[in-house]
Short mmCIF file of C-alpha atoms (C1' of nucleotides) and ligand atoms in Angstrom, two decimals:
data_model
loop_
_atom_site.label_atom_id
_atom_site.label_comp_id
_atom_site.label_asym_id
_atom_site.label_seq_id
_atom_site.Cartn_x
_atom_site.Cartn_y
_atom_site.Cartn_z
CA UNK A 1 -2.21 7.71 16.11
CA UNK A 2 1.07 6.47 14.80
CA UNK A 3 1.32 4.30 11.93
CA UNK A 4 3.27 1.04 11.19
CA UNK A 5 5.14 -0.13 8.28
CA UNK A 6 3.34 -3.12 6.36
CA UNK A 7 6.20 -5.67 7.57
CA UNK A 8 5.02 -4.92 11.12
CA UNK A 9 1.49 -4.95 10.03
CA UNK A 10 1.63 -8.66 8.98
CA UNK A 11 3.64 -9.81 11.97
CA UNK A 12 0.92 -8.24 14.18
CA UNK A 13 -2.32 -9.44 12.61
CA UNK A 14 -0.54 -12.81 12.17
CA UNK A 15 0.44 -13.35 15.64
CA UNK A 16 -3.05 -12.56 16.59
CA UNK A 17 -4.48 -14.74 14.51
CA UNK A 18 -1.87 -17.78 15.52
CA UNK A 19 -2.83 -16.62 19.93
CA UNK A 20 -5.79 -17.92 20.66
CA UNK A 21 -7.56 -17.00 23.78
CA UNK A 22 -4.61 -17.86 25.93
CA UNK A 23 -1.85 -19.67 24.24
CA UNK A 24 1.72 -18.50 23.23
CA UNK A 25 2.90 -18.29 19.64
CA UNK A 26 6.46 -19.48 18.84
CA UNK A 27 9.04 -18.36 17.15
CA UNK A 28 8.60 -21.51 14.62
CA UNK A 29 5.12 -21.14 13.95
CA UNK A 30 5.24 -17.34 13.28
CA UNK A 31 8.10 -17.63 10.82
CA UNK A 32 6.06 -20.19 8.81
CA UNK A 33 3.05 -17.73 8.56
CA UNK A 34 4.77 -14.97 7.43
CA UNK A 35 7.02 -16.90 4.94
CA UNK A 36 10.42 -16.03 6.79
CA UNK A 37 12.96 -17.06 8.64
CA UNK A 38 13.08 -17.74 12.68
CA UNK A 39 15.77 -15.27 12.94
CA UNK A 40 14.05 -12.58 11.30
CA UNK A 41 10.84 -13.02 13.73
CA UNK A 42 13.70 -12.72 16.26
CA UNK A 43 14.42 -9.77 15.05
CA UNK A 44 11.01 -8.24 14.89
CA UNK A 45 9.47 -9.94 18.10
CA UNK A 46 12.62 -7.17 19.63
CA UNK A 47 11.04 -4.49 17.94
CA UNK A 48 7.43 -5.19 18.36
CA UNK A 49 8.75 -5.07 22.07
CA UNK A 50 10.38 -2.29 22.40
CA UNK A 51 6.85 -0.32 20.87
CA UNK A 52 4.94 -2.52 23.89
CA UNK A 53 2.80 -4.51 21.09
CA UNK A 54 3.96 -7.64 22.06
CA UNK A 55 5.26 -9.52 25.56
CA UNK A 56 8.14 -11.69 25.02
CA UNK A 57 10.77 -13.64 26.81
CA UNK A 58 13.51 -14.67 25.05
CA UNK A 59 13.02 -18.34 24.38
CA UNK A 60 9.58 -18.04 25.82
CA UNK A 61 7.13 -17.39 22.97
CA UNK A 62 5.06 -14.04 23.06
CA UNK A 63 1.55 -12.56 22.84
CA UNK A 64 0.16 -9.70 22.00
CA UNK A 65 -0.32 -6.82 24.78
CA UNK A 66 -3.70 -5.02 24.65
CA UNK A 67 -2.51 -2.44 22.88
CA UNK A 68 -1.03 -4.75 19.76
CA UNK A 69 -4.53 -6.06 19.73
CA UNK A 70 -6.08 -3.18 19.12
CA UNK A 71 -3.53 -2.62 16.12
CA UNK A 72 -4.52 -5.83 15.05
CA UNK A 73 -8.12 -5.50 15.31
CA UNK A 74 -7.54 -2.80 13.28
CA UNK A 75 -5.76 -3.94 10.38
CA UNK A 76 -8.52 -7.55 10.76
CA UNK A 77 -11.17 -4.63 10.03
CA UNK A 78 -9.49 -3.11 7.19
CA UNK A 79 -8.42 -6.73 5.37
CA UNK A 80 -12.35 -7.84 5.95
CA UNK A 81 -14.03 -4.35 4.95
CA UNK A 82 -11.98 -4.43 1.69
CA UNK A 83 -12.60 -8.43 1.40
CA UNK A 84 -16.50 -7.50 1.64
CA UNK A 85 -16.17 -4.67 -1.00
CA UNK A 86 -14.51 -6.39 -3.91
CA UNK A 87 -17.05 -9.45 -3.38
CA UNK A 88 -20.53 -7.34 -3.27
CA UNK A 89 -19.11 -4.19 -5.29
CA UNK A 90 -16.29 -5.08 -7.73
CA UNK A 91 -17.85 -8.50 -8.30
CA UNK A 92 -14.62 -10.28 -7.17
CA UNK A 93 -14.72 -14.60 -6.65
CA UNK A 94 -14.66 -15.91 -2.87
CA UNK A 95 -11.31 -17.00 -3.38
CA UNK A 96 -9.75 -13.59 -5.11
CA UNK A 97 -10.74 -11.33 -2.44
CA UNK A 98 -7.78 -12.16 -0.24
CA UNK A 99 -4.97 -11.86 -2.41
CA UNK A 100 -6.05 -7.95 -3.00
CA UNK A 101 -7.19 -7.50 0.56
CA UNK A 102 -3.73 -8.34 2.04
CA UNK A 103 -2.06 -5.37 -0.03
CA UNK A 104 -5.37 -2.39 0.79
CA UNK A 105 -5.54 -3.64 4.24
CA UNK A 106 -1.80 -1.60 4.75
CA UNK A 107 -3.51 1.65 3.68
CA UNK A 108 -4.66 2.97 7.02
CA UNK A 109 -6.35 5.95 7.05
CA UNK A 110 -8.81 6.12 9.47
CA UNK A 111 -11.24 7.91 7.85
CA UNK A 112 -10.92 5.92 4.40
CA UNK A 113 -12.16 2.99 6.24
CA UNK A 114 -14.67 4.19 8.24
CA UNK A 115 -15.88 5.89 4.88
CA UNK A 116 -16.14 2.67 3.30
CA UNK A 117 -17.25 1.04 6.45
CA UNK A 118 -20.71 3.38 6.22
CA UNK A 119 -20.98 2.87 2.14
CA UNK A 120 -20.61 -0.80 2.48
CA UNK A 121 -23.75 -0.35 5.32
CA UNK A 122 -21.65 -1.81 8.13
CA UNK A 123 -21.44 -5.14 6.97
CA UNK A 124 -21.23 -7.78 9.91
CA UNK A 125 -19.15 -10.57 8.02
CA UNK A 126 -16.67 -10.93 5.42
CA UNK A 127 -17.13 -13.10 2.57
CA UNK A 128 -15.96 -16.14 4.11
CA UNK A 129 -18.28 -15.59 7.27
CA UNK A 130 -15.65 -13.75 9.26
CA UNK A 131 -16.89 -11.05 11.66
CA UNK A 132 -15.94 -7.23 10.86
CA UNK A 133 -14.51 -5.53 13.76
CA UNK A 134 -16.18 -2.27 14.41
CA UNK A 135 -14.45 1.04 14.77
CA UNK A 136 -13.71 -0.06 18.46
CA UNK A 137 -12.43 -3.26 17.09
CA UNK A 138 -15.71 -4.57 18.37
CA UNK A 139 -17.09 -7.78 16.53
CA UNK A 140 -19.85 -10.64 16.70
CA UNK A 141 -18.11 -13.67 18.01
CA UNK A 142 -21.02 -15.50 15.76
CA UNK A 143 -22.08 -18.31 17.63
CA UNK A 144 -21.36 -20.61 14.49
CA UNK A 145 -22.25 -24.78 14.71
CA UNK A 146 -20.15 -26.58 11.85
CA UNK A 147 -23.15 -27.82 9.55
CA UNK A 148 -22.08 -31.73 10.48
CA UNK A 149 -23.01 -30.73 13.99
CA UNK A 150 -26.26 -28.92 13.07
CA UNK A 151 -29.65 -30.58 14.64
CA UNK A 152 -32.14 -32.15 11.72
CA UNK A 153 -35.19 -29.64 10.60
CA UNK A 154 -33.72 -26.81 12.26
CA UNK A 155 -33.41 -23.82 10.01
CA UNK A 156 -29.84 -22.52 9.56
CA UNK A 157 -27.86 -19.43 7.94
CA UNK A 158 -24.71 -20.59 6.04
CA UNK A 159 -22.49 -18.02 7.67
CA UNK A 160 -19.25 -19.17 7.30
CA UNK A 161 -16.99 -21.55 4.82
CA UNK A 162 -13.20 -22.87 6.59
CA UNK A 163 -10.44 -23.67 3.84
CA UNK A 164 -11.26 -21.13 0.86
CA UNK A 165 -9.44 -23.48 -2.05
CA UNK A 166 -10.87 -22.86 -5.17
CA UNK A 167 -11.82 -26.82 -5.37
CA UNK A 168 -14.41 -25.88 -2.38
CA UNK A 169 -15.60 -22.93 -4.20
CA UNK A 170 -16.59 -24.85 -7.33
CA UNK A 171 -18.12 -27.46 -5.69
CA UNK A 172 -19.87 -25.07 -3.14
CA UNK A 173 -21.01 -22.90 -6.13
CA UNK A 174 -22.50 -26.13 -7.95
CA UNK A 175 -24.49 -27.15 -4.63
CA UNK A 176 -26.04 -22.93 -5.02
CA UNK A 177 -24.74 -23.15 -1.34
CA UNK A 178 -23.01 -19.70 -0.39
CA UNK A 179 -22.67 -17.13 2.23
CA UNK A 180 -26.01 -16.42 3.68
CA UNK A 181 -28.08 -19.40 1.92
CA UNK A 182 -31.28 -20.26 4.05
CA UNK A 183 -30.99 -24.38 4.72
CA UNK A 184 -32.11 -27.38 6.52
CA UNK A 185 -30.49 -30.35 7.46
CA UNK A 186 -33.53 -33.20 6.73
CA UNK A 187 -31.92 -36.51 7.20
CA UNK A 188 -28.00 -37.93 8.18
CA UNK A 189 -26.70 -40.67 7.08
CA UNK A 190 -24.12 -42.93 9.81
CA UNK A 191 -22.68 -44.38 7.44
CA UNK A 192 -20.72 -42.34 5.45
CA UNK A 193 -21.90 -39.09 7.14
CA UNK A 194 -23.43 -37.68 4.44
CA UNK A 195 -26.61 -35.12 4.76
CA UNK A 196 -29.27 -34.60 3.09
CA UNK A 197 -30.13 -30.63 2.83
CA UNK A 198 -32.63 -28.49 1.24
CA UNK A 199 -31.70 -25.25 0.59
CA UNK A 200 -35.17 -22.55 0.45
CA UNK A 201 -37.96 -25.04 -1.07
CA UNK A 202 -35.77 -26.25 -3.44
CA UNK A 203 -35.54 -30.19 -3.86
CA UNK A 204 -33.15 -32.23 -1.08
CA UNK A 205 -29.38 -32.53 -2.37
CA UNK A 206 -26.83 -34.52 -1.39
CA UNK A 207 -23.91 -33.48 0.53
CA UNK A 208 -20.42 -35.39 1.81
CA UNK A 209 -19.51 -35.21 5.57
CA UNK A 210 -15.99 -33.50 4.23
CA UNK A 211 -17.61 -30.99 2.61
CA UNK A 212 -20.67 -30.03 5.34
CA UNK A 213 -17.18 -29.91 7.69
CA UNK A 214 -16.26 -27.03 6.18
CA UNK A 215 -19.87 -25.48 6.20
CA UNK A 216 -20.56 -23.57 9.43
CA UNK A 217 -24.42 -22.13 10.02
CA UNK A 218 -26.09 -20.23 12.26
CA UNK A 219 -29.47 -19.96 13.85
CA UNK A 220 -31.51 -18.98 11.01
CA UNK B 1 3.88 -7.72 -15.70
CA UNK B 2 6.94 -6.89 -13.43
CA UNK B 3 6.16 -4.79 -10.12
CA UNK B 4 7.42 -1.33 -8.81
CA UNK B 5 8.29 -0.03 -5.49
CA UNK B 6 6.27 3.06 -3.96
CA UNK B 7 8.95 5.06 -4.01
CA UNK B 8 9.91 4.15 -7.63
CA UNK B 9 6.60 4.47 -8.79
CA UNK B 10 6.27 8.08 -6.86
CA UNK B 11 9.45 9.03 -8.75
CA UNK B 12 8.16 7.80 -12.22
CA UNK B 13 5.02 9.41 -11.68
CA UNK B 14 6.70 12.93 -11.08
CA UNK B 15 8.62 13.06 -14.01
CA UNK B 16 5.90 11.92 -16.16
CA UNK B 17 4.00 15.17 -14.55
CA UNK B 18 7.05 17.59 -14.80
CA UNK B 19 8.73 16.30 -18.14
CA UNK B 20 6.18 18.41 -20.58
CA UNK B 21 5.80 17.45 -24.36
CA UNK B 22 9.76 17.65 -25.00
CA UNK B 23 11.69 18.87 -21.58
CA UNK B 24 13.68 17.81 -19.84
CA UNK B 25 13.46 17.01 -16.05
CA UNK B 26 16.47 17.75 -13.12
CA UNK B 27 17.60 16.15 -10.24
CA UNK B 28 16.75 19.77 -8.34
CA UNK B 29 13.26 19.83 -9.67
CA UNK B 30 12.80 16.40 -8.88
CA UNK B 31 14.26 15.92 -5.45
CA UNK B 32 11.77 19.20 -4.38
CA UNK B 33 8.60 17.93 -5.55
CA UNK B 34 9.36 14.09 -4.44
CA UNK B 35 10.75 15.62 -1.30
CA UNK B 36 13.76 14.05 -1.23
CA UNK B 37 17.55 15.13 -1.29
CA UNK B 38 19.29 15.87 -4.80
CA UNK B 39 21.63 12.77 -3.96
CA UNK B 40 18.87 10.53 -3.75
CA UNK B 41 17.58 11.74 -6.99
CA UNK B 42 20.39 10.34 -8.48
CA UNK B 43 20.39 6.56 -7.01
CA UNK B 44 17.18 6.37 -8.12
CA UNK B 45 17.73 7.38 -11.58
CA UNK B 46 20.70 5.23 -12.19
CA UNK B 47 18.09 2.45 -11.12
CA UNK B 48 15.65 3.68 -13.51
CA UNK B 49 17.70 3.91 -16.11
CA UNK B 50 18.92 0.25 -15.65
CA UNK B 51 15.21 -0.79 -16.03
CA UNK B 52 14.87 1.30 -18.90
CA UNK B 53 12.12 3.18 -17.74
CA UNK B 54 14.14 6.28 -18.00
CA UNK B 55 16.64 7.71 -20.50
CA UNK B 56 19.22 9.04 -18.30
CA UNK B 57 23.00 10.98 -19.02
CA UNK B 58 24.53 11.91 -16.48
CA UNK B 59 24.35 15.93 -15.95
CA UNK B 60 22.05 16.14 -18.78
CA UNK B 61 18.48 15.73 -17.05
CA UNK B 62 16.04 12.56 -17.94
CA UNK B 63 13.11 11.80 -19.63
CA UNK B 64 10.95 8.28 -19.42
CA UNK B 65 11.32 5.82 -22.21
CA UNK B 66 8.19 4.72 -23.81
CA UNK B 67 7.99 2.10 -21.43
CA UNK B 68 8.72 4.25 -18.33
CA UNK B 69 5.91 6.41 -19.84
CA UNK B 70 3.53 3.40 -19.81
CA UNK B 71 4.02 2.40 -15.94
CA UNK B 72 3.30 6.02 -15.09
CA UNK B 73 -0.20 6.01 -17.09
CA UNK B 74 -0.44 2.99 -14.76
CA UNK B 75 -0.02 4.88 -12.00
CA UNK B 76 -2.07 7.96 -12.87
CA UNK B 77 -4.76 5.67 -13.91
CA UNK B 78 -5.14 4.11 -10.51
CA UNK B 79 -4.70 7.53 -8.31
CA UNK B 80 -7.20 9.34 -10.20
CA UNK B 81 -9.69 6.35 -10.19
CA UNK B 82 -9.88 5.89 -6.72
CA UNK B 83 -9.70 9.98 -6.46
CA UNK B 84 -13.16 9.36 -8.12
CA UNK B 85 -14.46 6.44 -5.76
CA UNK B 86 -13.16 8.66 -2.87
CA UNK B 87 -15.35 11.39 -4.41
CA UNK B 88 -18.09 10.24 -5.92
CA UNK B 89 -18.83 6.96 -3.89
CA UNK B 90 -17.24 7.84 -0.13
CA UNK B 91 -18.38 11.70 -0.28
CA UNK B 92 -15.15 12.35 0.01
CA UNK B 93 -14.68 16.47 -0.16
CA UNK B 94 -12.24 17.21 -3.59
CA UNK B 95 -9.44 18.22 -1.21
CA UNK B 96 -9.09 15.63 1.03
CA UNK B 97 -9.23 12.48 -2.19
CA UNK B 98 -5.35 13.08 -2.86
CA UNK B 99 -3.94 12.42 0.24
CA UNK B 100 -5.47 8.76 0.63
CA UNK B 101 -5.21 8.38 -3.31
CA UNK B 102 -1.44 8.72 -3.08
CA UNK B 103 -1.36 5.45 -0.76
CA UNK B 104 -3.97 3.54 -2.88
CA UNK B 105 -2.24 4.06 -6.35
CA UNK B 106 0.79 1.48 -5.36
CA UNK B 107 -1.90 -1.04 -5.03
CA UNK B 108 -1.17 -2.15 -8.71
CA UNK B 109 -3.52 -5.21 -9.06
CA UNK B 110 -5.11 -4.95 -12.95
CA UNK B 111 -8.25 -6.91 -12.26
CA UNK B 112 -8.75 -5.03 -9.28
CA UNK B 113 -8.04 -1.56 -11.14
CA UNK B 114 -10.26 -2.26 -14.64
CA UNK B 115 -12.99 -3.48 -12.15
CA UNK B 116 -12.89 -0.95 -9.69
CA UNK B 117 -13.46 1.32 -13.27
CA UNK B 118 -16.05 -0.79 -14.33
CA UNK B 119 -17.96 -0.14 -11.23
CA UNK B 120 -16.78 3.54 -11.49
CA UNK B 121 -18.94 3.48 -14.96
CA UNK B 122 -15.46 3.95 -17.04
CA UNK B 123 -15.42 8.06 -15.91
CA UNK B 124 -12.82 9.94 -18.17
CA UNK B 125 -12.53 12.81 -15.67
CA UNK B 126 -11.17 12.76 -11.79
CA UNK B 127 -12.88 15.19 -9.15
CA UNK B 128 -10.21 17.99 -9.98
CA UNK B 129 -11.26 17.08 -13.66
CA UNK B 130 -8.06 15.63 -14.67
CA UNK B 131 -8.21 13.18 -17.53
CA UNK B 132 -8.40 9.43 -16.12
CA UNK B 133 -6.22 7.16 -18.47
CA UNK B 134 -8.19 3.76 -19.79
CA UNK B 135 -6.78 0.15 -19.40
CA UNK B 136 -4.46 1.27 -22.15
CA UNK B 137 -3.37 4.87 -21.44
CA UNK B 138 -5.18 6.57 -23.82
CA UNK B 139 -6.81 9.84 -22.04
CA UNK B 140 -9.17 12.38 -23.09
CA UNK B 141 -6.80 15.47 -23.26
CA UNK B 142 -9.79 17.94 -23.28
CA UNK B 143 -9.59 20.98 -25.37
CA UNK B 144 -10.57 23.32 -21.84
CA UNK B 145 -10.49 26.57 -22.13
CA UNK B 146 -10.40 29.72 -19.20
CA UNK B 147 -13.79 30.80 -18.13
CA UNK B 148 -12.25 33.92 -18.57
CA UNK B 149 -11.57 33.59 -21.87
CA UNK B 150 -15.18 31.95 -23.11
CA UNK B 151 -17.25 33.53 -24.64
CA UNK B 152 -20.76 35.18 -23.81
CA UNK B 153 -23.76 33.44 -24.22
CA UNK B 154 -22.15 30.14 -25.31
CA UNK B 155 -22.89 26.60 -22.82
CA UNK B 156 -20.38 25.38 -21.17
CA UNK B 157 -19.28 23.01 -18.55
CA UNK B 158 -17.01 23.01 -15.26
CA UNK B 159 -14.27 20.58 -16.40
CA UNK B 160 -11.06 21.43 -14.15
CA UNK B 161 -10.65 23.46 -11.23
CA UNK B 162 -6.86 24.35 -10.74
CA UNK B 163 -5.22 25.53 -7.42
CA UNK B 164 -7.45 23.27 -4.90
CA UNK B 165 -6.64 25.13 -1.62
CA UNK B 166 -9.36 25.15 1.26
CA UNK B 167 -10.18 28.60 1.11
CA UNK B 168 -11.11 28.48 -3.26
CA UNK B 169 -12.98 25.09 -2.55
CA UNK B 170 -15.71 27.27 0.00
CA UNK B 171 -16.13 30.00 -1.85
CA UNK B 172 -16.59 27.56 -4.65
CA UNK B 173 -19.37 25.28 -2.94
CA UNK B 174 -20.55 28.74 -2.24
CA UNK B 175 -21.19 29.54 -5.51
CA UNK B 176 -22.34 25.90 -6.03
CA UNK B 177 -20.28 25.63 -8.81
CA UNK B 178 -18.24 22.40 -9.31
CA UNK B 179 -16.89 19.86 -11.98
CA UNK B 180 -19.84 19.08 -14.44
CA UNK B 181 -21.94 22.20 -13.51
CA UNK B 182 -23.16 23.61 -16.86
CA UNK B 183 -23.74 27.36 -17.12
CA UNK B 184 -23.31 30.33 -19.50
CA UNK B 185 -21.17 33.64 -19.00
CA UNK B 186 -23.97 36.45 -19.71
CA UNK B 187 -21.80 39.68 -19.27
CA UNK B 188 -17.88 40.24 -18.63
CA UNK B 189 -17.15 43.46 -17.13
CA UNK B 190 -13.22 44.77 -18.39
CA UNK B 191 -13.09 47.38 -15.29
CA UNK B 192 -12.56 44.59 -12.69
CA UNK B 193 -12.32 41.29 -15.11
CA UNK B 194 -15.70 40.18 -12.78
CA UNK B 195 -18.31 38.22 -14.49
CA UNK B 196 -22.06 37.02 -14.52
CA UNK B 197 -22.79 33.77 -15.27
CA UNK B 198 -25.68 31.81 -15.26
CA UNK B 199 -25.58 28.47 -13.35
CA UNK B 200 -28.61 25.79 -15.61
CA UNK B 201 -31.51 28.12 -14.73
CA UNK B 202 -30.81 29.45 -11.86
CA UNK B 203 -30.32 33.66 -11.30
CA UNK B 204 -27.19 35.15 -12.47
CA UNK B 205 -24.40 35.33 -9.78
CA UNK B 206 -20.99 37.53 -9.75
CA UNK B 207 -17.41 36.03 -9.77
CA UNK B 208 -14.42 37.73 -9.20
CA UNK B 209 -11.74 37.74 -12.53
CA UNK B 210 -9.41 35.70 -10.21
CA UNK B 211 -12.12 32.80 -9.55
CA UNK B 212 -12.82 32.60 -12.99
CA UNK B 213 -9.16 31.88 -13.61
CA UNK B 214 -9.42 29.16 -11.94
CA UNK B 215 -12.04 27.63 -13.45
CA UNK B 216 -12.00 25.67 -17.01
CA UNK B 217 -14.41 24.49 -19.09
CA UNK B 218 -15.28 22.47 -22.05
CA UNK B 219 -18.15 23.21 -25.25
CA UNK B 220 -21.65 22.22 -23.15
"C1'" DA C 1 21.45 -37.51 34.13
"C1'" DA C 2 23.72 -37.39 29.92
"C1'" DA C 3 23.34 -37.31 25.16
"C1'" DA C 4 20.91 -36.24 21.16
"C1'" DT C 5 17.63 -33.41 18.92
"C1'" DA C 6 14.99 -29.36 18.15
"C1'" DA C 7 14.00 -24.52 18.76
"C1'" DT C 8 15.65 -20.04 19.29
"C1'" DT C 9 18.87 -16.37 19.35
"C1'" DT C 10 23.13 -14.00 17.94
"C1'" DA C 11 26.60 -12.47 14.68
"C1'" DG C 12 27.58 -10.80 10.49
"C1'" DA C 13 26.17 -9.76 5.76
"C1'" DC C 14 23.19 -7.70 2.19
"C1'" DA C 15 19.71 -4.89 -0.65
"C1'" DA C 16 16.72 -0.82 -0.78
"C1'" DA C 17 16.17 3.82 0.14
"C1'" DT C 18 17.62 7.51 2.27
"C1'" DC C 19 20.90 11.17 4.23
"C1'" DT C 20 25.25 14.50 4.84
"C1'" DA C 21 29.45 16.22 3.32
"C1'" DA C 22 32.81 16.55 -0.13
"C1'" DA C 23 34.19 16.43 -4.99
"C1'" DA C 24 33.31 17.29 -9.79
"C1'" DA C 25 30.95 19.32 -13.62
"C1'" DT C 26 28.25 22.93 -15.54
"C1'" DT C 27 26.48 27.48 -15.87
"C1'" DT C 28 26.67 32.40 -14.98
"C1'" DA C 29 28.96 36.61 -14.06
"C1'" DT C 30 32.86 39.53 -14.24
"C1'" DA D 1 38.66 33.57 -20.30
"C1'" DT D 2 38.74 33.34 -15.42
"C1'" DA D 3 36.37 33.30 -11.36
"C1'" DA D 4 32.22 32.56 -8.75
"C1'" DA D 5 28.01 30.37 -8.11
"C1'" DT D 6 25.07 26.61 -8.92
"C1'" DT D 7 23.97 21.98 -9.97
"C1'" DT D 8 24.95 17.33 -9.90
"C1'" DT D 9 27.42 13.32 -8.61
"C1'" DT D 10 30.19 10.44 -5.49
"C1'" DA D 11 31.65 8.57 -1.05
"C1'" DG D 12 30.42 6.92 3.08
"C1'" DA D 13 26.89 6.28 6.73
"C1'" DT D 14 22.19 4.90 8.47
"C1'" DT D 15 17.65 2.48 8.88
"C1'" DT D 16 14.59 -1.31 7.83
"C1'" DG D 17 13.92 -5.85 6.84
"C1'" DT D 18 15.80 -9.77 5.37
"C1'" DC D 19 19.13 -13.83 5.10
"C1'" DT D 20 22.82 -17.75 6.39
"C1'" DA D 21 25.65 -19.91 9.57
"C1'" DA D 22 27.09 -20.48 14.13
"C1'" DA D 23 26.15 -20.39 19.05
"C1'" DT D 24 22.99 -20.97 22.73
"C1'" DT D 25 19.01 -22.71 25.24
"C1'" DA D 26 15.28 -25.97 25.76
"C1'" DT D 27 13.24 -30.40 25.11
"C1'" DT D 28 13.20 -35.25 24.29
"C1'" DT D 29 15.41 -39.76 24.31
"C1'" DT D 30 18.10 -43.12 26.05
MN1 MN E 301 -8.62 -12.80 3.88
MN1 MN E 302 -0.84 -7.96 4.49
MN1 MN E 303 -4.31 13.80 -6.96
MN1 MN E 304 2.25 7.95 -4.23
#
DNA sequence: AAAATAATTTAGACAAATCTAAAAATTTAT
DNA sequence: ATAAATTTTTAGATTTGTCTAAATTATTTT
């Protein structure tokens, strides 16, 4: 299996993150991700060619080929396994996991990470409710409803929190509402689109619409 | 806290191990155990020495400064830590933890290194039983002696293992002896340097005079 | 359909880390 | 003390990844 350097890395898990299921990243859009310039993406978007990881066009955008998605997958699995281990092992905040994650997700040996894969006990989700890609770069697509969205006395799984500022966490941490809390949405109020929840058989609290937009739940 | 390449921290690292109490280190001896050419040995030191991490004249050798001495503590500190994770928490066998441990030392975050050893338990000894510096260098530099050289009848325990090929690891396992076994020599025979030793309770087994060099040990 | 604007690529330069081949310094042998 | 051998340094080139500035292509406006 060959390896690639960390530049290439980041280029490749960024563009797959920026391609959804069909559209075409720019040259733009990529340098802004990466924090660099449009010519160097030029640059690279040539070599990432040339190794068949990405199709591109000059002036046409480009994609990922199947094989550039399995690199990606790859280094998604490593960046979330690691994200998952400083949270639940080392102890780590929601919103210092990434940082870290972003340098140990370039270390890529296969059996490090399917090591820590097993002593982890194959964790599903990272800890902002992203889905781990398996070994085959495999994952849940979590059939997530934002919490605004969610139907009233239907029990839900807090499963996954968009926009990881450490503003969010604090408030987040003061409602006790995290990864994996049990909840129920018992009234909504028009108005200013605020919910009531209650979380377990705790008491009802409060919530904003902003913040329950950033909330997504499953089917608990 | 500035920030080192890999390849400058690989270099600092090797003359920390081949500079002993006094010596000095050569570009020769250097280039062959960073694998690099004798040329490159001396780029890199002119760059070292304008960091002051190394005292440098040229065609007189080089030693670290006190500060080059504390980045490659650093260093040690964070391959032989996650030699022990590798070990101890990934079942790692002890001669497959340097390979990945080389890649994870360059991750140099501190929180992530003093909590990684925090979850570790603070051990003072990697799998090969080498010392493990503490947040601020200070190591253990265990008085271990030869199991040849011990004496009869007096406890001891595995601390080191040197020369960590394949074929010594088996016949170790073998012998179920490893780092942190306690056991006792009972009889040393001068006509082939072969010992008995008791492993805990267990029935005296044989080892050869050249296993036992191999082996050291601390008081028990 | 031009002209103006925006996006993208090319050209040329630079820093880091490496290499080979040649020059210089040091050490060893005669 | 010379000469030979070894070690070390320098000079010049190469690869990777980046940048700025200029040229090119595409898109939007008029
Ligand atoms: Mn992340
Ligand atoms: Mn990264
Ligand atoms: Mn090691
Ligand atoms: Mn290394």
């Amino acid at each position: 299996m060959l390896n690639y350097s960390s530049s290439e890395e980041n280029y490749i898990k960024t563009i797959f993150h920026l391609q959804g299921e069909d559209g075409n990243v720019t040259t733009n859009e990529l340098a802004d991700r990466v924090k660099t310039k449009p010519a160097s993406v030029t640059d690279m978007m040539k070599k990432l060619k040339s190794r068949k990881l990405v199709n591109y066009q000059p002036y046409k955008g480009f994609r990922l080929t199947p094989d550039g998605r399995k690199v990606a997958l790859g280094i998604i699995r490593r960046h979330r396994l690691w994200e998952f281990f400083l949270a639940e092992k080392l102890k780590f905040k929601w919103d210092e996991v990434h940082e870290v994650a972003e340098y140990l997700e370039h270390v890529s040996s296969k059996k490090l990470v399917d090591k820590l894969d097993e002593f982890l006990g194959f964790p599903k989700f990272d800890p902002h409710g992203d889905p781990i890609p398996d070994t085959n770069g495999k994952m849940e697509n979590s059939r997530q409803v934002n919490l605004a969205d969610w139907p009233v006395n239907k029990p839900a799984i807090v499963c996954q929190v968009v926009n990881q500022s450490t503003a969010l966490l604090e408030l987040l941490q003061h409602k006790k509402i995290t990864i994996g809390t049990k909840l129920e949405v018992k009234k909504k109020f028009g108005y200013d689109d605020s919910l009531e929840i209650r979380i377990q058989k705790q008491l009802p609290v409060t919530i904003s619409g902003q913040l329950a937009q950033t909330i997504f739940v499953n089917h608990g």
